[in-house]
Amino acid sequence: MTGYLGSYATLGLLLLAAVLFFVTAFSANRLLRPGRPADPWGKRATYECGLDPVGGDWAQMQIRYYVYAYLYVLFAVEAVFLFPWALVFDRPGFGVTTVVEMGVFVAVVALGILYAWRRNILRWT
């Protein structure tokens, strides 16, 4: 399909195919599932490595685990920015500019690591 409205027609057909696939999958699921699923004793009980559950269902997490997760996501996302830089660095005319930009970027990352290290966030206790 060409022309101005051709791209909209392609998008419309793609959306129609997605809706049809969604409806077909859920209809097949409803038709093929068992009418009365088995409900043996203990099927819906909490499973903890073959042992009976002990204690309540609410547990408090320490904040340091969230800090580790935050730092991991922060540095993983920043590491992803290194790949496009490595691809652009080899092109003519981008050498000095990309080195300066990456120097600033690595300096910001280094400051973040230094801050976390000085605050003893990275120490596992």
Short mmCIF file of C-alpha atoms in Angstrom, two decimals:
data_model
loop_
_atom_site.label_atom_id
_atom_site.label_comp_id
_atom_site.label_asym_id
_atom_site.label_seq_id
_atom_site.Cartn_x
_atom_site.Cartn_y
_atom_site.Cartn_z
CA MET A 1 0.00 0.00 0.00
CA THR A 2 1.43 3.32 -1.01
CA GLY A 3 0.50 6.93 -0.54
CA TYR A 4 -0.42 8.95 2.50
CA LEU A 5 -3.23 6.70 3.72
CA GLY A 6 -1.37 3.51 2.85
CA SER A 7 0.71 3.62 6.03
CA TYR A 8 -2.44 4.09 8.11
CA ALA A 9 -4.03 1.13 6.34
CA THR A 10 -0.98 -0.98 7.14
CA LEU A 11 -1.14 0.07 10.77
CA GLY A 12 -4.87 -0.67 10.86
CA LEU A 13 -4.34 -4.14 9.41
CA LEU A 14 -1.59 -4.82 11.92
CA LEU A 15 -3.80 -3.74 14.81
CA LEU A 16 -6.68 -5.84 13.44
CA ALA A 17 -4.39 -8.88 13.21
CA ALA A 18 -3.22 -8.28 16.80
CA VAL A 19 -6.79 -8.05 18.09
CA LEU A 20 -7.81 -11.17 16.16
CA PHE A 21 -4.83 -13.08 17.53
CA PHE A 22 -5.67 -11.94 21.08
CA VAL A 23 -9.35 -12.92 20.77
CA THR A 24 -8.49 -16.26 19.13
CA ALA A 25 -5.95 -17.18 21.81
CA PHE A 26 -8.27 -16.38 24.71
CA SER A 27 -11.22 -18.09 23.01
CA ALA A 28 -9.16 -21.23 22.44
CA ASN A 29 -8.08 -21.12 26.07
CA ARG A 30 -11.68 -20.91 27.25
CA LEU A 31 -12.77 -23.76 24.96
CA LEU A 32 -9.89 -26.12 25.73
CA ARG A 33 -9.57 -25.72 29.49
CA PRO A 34 -11.14 -28.29 31.79
CA GLY A 35 -14.62 -27.50 33.09
CA ARG A 36 -13.88 -28.45 36.69
CA PRO A 37 -10.16 -28.30 37.37
CA ALA A 38 -8.84 -30.68 39.99
CA ASP A 39 -8.67 -29.22 43.46
CA PRO A 40 -6.68 -31.63 45.63
CA TRP A 41 -5.83 -30.82 49.21
CA GLY A 42 -2.98 -28.34 49.49
CA LYS A 43 -2.93 -27.26 45.87
CA ARG A 44 -3.27 -23.61 46.77
CA ALA A 45 -1.01 -23.77 49.83
CA THR A 46 2.18 -21.74 49.88
CA TYR A 47 5.23 -23.76 48.86
CA GLU A 48 8.59 -23.11 50.49
CA CYS A 49 11.17 -25.62 49.27
CA GLY A 50 9.17 -28.63 50.38
CA LEU A 51 8.70 -27.35 53.93
CA ASP A 52 5.53 -26.20 55.58
CA PRO A 53 5.25 -22.40 55.65
CA VAL A 54 6.36 -20.86 58.92
CA GLY A 55 5.22 -17.52 60.25
CA GLY A 56 2.98 -14.92 58.70
CA ASP A 57 2.71 -13.86 55.11
CA TRP A 58 4.13 -10.36 55.65
CA ALA A 59 7.89 -9.83 55.77
CA GLN A 60 9.83 -6.62 56.14
CA MET A 61 12.72 -5.97 53.73
CA GLN A 62 15.77 -3.97 54.62
CA ILE A 63 16.33 -0.78 52.66
CA ARG A 64 19.83 -1.79 51.58
CA TYR A 65 18.42 -4.35 49.14
CA TYR A 66 16.53 -1.58 47.38
CA VAL A 67 19.71 0.51 47.29
CA TYR A 68 21.62 -2.37 45.68
CA ALA A 69 18.87 -2.83 43.12
CA TYR A 70 18.81 0.90 42.39
CA LEU A 71 22.58 1.05 41.97
CA TYR A 72 22.54 -1.99 39.70
CA VAL A 73 19.87 -0.50 37.45
CA LEU A 74 21.65 2.86 37.44
CA PHE A 75 25.01 1.45 36.38
CA ALA A 76 23.52 -1.11 33.98
CA VAL A 77 21.64 1.62 32.13
CA GLU A 78 24.76 3.77 32.06
CA ALA A 79 26.76 0.84 30.67
CA VAL A 80 24.24 0.55 27.84
CA PHE A 81 25.19 4.08 26.77
CA LEU A 82 28.76 2.92 26.17
CA PHE A 83 27.81 0.76 23.16
CA PRO A 84 26.51 3.55 20.89
CA TRP A 85 29.53 5.62 21.86
CA ALA A 86 31.85 2.80 20.80
CA LEU A 87 30.12 2.64 17.41
CA VAL A 88 30.25 6.40 16.78
CA PHE A 89 33.82 6.80 18.01
CA ASP A 90 35.27 5.08 14.93
CA ARG A 91 33.53 7.36 12.42
CA PRO A 92 35.49 10.24 10.90
CA GLY A 93 34.95 13.63 12.50
CA PHE A 94 33.69 12.28 15.84
CA GLY A 95 36.99 11.43 17.55
CA VAL A 96 37.70 14.36 19.89
CA THR A 97 34.05 15.24 20.53
CA THR A 98 33.08 11.74 21.53
CA VAL A 99 36.13 11.34 23.76
CA VAL A 100 35.25 14.55 25.64
CA GLU A 101 31.59 13.56 25.96
CA MET A 102 32.49 10.09 27.19
CA GLY A 103 35.01 11.58 29.60
CA VAL A 104 32.24 13.68 31.15
CA PHE A 105 29.94 10.66 31.22
CA VAL A 106 32.53 8.40 32.87
CA ALA A 107 33.36 11.19 35.34
CA VAL A 108 29.69 11.38 36.41
CA VAL A 109 29.58 7.58 36.78
CA ALA A 110 32.84 7.66 38.76
CA LEU A 111 31.43 10.36 41.05
CA GLY A 112 28.37 8.18 41.66
CA ILE A 113 30.51 5.18 42.53
CA LEU A 114 32.76 7.33 44.74
CA TYR A 115 29.72 8.72 46.55
CA ALA A 116 28.31 5.22 47.11
CA TRP A 117 31.70 3.98 48.30
CA ARG A 118 32.22 6.89 50.71
CA ARG A 119 28.76 6.38 52.22
CA ASN A 120 29.52 2.64 52.66
CA ILE A 121 26.57 1.72 50.51
CA LEU A 122 28.58 -0.80 48.52
CA ARG A 123 29.70 -2.71 51.63
CA TRP A 124 27.77 -5.93 52.22
CA THR A 125 27.24 -6.42 55.94
#
